[in-house]
PDB file of N, CA and C in Angstrom:
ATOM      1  N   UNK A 235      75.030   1.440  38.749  1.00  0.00           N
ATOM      2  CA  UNK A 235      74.564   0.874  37.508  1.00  0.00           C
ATOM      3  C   UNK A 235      73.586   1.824  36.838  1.00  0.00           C
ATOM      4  N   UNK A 236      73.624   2.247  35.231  1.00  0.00           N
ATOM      5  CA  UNK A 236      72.317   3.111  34.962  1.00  0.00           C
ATOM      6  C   UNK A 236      71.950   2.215  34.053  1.00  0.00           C
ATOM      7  N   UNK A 237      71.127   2.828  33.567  1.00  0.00           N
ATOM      8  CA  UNK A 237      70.024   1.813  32.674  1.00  0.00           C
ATOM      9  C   UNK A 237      70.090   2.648  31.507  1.00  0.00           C
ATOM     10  N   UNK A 238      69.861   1.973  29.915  1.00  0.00           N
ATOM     11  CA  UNK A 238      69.896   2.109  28.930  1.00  0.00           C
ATOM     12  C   UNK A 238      68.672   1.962  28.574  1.00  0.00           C
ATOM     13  N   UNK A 239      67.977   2.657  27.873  1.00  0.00           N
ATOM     14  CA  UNK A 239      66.841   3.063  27.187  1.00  0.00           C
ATOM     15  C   UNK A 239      66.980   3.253  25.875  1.00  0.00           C
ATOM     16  N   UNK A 240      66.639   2.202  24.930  1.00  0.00           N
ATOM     17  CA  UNK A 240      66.542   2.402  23.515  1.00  0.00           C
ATOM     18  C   UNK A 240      65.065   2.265  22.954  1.00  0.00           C
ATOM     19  N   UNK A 241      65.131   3.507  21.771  1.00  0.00           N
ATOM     20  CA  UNK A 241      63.454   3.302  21.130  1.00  0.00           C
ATOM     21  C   UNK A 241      63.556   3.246  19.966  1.00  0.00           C
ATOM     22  N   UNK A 242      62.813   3.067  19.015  1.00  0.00           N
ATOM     23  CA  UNK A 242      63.109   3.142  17.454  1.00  0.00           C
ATOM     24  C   UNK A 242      61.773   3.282  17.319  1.00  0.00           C
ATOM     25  N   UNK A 243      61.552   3.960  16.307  1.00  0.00           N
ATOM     26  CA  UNK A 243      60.184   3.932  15.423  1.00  0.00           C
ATOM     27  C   UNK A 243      60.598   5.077  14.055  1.00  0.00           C
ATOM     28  N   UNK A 244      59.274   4.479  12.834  1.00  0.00           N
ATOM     29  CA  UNK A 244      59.343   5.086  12.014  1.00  0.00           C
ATOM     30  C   UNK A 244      58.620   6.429  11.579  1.00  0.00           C
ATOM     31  N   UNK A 245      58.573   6.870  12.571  1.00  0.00           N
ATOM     32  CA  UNK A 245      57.306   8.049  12.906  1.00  0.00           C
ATOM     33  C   UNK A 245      57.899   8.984  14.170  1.00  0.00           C
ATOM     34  N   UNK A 246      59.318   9.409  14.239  1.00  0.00           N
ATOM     35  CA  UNK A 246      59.530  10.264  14.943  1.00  0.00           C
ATOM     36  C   UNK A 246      58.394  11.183  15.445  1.00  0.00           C
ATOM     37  N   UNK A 247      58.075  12.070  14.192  1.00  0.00           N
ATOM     38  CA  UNK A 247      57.446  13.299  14.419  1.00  0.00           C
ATOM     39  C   UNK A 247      55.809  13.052  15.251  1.00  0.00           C
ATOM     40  N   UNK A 248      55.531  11.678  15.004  1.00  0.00           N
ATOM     41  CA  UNK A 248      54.576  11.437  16.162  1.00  0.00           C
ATOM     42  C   UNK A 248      55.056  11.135  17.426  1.00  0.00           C
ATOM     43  N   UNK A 249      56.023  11.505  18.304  1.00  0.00           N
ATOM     44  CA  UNK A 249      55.963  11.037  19.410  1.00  0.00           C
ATOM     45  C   UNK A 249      56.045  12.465  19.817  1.00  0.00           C
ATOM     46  N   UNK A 250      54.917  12.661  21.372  1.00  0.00           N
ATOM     47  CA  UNK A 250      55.420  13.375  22.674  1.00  0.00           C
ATOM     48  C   UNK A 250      56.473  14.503  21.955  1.00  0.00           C
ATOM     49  N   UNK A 251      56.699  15.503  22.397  1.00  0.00           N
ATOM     50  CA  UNK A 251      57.817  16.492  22.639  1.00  0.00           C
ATOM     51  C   UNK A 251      58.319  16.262  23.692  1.00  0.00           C
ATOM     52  N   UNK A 252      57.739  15.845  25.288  1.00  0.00           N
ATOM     53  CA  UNK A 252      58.074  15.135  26.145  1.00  0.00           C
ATOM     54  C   UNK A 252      59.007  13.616  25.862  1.00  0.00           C
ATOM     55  N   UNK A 253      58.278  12.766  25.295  1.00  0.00           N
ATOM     56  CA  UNK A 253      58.874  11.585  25.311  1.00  0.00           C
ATOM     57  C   UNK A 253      60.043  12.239  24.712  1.00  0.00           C
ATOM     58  N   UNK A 254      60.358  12.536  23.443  1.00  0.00           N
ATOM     59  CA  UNK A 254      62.148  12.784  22.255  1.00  0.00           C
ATOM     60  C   UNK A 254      62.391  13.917  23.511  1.00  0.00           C
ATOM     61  N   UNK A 255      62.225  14.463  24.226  1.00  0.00           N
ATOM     62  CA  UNK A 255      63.041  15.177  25.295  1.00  0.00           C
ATOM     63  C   UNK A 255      64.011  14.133  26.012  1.00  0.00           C
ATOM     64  N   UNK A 256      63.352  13.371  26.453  1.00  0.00           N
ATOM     65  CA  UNK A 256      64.468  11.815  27.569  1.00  0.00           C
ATOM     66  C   UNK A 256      65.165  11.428  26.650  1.00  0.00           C
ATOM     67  N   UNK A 257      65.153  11.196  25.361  1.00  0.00           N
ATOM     68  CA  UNK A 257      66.748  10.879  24.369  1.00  0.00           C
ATOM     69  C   UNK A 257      67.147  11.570  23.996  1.00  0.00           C
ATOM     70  N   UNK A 258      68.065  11.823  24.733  1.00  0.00           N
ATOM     71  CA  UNK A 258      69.204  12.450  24.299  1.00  0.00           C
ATOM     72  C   UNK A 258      69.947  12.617  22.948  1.00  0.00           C
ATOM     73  N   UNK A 259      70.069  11.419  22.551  1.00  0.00           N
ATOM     74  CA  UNK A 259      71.078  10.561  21.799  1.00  0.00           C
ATOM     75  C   UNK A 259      69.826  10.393  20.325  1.00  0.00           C
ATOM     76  N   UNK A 260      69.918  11.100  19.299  1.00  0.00           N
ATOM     77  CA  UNK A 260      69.059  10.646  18.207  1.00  0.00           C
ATOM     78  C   UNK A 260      69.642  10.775  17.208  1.00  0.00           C
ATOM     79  N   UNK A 261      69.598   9.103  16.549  1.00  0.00           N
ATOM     80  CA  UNK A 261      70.668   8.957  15.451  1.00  0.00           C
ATOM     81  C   UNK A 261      69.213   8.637  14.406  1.00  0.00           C
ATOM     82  N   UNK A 262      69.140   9.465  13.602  1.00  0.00           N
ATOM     83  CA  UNK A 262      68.307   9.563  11.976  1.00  0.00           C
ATOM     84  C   UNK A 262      68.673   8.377  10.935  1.00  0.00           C
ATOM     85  N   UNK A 263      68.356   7.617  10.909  1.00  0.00           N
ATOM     86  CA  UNK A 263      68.307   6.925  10.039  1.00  0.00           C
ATOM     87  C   UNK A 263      67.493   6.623   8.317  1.00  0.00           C
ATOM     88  N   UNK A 264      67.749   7.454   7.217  1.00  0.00           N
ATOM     89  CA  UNK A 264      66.517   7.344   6.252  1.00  0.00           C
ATOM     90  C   UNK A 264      66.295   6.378   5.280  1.00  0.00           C
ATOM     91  N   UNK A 265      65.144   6.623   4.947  1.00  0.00           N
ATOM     92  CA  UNK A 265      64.919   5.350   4.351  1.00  0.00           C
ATOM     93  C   UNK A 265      65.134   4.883   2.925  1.00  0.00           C
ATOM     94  N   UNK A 266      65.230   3.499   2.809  1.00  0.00           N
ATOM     95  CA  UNK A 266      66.457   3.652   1.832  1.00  0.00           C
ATOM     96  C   UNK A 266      66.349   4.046   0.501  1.00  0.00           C
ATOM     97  N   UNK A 267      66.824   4.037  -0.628  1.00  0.00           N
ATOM     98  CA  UNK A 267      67.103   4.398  -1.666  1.00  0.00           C
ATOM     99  C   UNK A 267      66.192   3.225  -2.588  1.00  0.00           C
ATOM    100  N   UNK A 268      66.273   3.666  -3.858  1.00  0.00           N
ATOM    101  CA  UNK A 268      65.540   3.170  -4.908  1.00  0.00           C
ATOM    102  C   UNK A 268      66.930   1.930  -5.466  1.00  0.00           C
ATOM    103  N   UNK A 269      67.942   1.837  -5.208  1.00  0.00           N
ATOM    104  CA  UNK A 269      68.861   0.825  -5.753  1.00  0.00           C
ATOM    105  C   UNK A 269      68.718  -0.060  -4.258  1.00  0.00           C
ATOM    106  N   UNK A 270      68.648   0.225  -3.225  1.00  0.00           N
ATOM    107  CA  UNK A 270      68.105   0.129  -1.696  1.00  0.00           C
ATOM    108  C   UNK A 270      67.840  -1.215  -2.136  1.00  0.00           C
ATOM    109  N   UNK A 271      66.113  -0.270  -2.358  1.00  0.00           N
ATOM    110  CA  UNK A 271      64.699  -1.656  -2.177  1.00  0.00           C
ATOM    111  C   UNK A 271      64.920  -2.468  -3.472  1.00  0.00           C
ATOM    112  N   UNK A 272      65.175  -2.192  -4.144  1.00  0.00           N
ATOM    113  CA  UNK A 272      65.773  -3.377  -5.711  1.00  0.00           C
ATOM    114  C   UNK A 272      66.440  -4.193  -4.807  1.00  0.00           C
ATOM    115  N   UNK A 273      67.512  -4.148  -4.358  1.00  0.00           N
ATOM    116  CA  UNK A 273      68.240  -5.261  -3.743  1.00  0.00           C
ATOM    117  C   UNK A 273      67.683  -6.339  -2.307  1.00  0.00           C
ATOM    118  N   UNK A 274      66.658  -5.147  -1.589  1.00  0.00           N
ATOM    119  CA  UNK A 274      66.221  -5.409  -0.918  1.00  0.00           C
ATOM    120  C   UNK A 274      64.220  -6.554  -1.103  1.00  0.00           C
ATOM    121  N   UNK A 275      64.540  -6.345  -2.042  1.00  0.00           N
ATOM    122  CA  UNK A 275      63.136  -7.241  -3.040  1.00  0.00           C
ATOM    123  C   UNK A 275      63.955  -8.350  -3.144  1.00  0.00           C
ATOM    124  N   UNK A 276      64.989  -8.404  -3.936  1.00  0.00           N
ATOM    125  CA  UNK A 276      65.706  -9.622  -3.891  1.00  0.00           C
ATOM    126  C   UNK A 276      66.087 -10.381  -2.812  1.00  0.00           C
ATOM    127  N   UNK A 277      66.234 -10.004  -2.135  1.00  0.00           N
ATOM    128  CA  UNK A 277      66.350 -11.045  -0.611  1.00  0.00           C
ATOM    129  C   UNK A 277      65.477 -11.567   0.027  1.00  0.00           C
ATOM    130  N   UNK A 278      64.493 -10.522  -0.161  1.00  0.00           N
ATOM    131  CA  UNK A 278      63.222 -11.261   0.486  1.00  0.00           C
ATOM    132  C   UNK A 278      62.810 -12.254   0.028  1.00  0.00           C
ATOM    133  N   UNK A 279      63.025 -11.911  -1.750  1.00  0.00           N
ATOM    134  CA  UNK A 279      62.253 -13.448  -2.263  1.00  0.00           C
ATOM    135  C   UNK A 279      62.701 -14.422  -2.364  1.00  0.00           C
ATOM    136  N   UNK A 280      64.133 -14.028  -2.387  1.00  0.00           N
ATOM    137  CA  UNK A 280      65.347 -14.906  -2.334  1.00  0.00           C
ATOM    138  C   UNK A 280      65.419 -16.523  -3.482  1.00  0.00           C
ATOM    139  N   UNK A 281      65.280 -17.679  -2.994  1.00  0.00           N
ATOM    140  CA  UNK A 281      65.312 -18.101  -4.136  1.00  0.00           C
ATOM    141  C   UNK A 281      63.820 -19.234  -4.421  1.00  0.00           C
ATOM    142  N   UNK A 282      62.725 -18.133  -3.804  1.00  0.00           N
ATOM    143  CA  UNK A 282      61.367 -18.557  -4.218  1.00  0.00           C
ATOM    144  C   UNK A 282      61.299 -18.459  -5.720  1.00  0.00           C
ATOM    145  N   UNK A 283      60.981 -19.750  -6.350  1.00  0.00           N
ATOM    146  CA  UNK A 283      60.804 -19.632  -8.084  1.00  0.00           C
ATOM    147  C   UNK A 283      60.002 -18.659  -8.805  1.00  0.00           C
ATOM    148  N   UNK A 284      60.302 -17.269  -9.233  1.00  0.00           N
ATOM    149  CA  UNK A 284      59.715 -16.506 -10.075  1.00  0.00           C
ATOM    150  C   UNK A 284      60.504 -16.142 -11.270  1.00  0.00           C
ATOM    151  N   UNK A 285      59.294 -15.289 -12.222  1.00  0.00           N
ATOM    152  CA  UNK A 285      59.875 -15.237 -13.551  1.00  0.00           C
ATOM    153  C   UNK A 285      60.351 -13.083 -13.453  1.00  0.00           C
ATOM    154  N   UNK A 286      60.894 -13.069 -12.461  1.00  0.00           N
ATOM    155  CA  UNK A 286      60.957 -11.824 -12.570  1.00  0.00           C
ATOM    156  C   UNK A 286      62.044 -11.046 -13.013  1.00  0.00           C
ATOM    157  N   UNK A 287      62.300 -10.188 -13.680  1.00  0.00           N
ATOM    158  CA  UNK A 287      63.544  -9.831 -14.355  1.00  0.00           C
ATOM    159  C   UNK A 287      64.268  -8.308 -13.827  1.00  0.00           C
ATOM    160  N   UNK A 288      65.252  -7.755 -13.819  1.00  0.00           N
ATOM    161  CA  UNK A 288      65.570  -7.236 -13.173  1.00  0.00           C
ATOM    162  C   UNK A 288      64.811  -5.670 -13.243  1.00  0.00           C
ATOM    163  N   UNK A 289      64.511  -5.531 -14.463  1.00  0.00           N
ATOM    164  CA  UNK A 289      63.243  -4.340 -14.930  1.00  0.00           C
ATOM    165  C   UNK A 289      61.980  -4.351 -14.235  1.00  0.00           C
ATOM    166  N   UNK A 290      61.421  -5.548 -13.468  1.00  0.00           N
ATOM    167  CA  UNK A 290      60.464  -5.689 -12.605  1.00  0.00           C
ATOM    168  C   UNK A 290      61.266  -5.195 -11.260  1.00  0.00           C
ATOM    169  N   UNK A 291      62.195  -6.179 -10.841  1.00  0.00           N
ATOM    170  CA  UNK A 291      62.627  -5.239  -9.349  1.00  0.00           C
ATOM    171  C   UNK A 291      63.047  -3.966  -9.790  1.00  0.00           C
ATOM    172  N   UNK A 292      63.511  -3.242 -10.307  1.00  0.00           N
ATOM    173  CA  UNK A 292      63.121  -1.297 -10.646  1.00  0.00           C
ATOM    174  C   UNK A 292      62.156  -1.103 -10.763  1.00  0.00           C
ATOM    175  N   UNK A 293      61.185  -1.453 -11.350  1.00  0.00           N
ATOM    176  CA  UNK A 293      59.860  -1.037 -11.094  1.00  0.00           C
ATOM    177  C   UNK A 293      59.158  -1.350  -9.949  1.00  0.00           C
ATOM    178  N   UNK A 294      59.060  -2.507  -9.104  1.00  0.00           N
ATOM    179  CA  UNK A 294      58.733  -2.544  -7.600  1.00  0.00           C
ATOM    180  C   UNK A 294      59.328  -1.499  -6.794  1.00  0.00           C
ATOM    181  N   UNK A 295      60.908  -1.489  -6.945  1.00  0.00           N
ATOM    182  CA  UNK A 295      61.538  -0.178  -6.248  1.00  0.00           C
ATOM    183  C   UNK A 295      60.969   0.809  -6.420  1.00  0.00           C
ATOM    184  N   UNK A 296      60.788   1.478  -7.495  1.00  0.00           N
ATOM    185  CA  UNK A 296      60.006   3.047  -8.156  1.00  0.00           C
ATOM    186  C   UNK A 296      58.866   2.649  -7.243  1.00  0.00           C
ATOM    187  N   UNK A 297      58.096   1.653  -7.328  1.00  0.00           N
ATOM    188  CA  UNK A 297      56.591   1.970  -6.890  1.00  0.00           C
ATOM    189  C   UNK A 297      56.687   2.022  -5.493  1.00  0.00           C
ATOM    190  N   UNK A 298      57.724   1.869  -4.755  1.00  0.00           N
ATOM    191  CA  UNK A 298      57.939   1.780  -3.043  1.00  0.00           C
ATOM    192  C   UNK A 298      58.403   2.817  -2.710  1.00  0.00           C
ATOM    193  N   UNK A 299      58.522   4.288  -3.368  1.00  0.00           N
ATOM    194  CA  UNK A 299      59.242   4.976  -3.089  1.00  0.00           C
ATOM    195  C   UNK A 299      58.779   5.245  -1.715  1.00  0.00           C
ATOM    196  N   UNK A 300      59.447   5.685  -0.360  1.00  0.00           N
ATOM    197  CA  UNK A 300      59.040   6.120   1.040  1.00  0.00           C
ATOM    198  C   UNK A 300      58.603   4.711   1.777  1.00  0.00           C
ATOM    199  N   UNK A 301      59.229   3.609   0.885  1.00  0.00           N
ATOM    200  CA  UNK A 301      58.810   2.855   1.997  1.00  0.00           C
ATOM    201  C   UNK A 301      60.283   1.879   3.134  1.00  0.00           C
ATOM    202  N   UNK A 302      59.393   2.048   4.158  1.00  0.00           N
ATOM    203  CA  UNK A 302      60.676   1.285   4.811  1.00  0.00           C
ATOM    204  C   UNK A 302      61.465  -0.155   4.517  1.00  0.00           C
ATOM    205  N   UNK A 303      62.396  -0.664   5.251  1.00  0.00           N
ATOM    206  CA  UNK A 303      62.765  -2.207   4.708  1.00  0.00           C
ATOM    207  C   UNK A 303      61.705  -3.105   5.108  1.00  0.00           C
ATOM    208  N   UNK A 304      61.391  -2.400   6.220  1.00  0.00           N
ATOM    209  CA  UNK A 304      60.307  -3.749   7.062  1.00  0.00           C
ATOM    210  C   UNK A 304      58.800  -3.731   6.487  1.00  0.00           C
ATOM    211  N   UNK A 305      58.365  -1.926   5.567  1.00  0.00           N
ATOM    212  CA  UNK A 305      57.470  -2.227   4.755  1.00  0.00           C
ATOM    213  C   UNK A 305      57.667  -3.297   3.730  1.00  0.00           C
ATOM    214  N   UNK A 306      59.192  -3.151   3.006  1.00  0.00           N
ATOM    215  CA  UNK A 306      59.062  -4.076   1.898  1.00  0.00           C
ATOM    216  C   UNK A 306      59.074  -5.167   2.134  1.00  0.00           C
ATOM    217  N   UNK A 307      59.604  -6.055   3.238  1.00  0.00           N
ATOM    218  CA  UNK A 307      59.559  -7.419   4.217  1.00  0.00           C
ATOM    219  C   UNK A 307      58.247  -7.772   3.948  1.00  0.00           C
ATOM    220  N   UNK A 308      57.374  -6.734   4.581  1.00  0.00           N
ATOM    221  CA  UNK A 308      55.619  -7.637   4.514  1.00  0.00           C
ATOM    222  C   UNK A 308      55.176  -7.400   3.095  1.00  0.00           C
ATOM    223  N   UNK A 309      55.218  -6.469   2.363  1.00  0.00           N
ATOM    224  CA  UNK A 309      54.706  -6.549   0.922  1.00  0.00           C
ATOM    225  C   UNK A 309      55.400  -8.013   0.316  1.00  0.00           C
ATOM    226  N   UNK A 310      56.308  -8.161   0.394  1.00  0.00           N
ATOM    227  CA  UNK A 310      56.752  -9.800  -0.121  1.00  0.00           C
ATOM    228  C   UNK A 310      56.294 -10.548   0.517  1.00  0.00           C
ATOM    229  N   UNK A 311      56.071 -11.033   1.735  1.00  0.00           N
ATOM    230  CA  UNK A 311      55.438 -11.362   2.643  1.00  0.00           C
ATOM    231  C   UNK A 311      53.768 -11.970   2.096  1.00  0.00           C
ATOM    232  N   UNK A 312      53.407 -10.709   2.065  1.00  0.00           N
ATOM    233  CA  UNK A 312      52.023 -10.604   1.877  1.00  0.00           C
ATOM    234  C   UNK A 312      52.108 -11.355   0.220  1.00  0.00           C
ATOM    235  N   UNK A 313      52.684 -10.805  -0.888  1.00  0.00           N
ATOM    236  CA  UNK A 313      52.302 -11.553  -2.088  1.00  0.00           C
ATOM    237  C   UNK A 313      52.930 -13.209  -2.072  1.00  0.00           C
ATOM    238  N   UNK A 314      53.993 -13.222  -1.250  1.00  0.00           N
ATOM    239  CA  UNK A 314      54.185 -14.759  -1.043  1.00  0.00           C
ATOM    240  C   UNK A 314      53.259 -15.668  -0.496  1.00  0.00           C
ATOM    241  N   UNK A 315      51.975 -14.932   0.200  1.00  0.00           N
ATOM    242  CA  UNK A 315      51.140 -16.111   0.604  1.00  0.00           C
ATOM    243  C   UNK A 315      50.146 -15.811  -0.016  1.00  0.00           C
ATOM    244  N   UNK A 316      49.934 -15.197  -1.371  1.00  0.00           N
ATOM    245  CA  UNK A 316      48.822 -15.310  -2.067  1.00  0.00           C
ATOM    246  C   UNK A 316      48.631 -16.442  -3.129  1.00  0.00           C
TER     247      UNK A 316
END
């Protein structure tokens, strides 16, 4: 039997040269696109009542540029419980 070892993070270049030595196997994943997080704003808020128009989610997108999905998860997150 061998054992499977999976890691993920969004900060490759901070880990060990040691540690990314034991995986072998490194699949790059980047982060997403500006039509991406537009779509990805929309789900999060899904069908919480706002007056937002689709020129606002492009402009949330533009202003997220470099950010991950799971950043944009808590930024909705975060303004949904304000």
């Amino acid at each position: 039997r061998g054992v499977l070892t999976l890691g993920a993070t969004n900060c490759p270049w901070d880990l060990d040269p040691a540690i990314r030595r034991r995986f072998v196997k490194r699949i790059y994943i980047p982060l997403p696109e500006k039509e991406a997080r537009q779509i990805m704003f929309k789900i999060h808020i899904g069908s919480t009542p706002n007056e937002l128009s689709d020129q606002d989610y492009a402009i949330m997108a533009d202003k997220t540029d470099g950010f991950s999905g799971s950043d944009i998860s808590g930024v909705v997150q975060d303004a949904l419980m304000e």
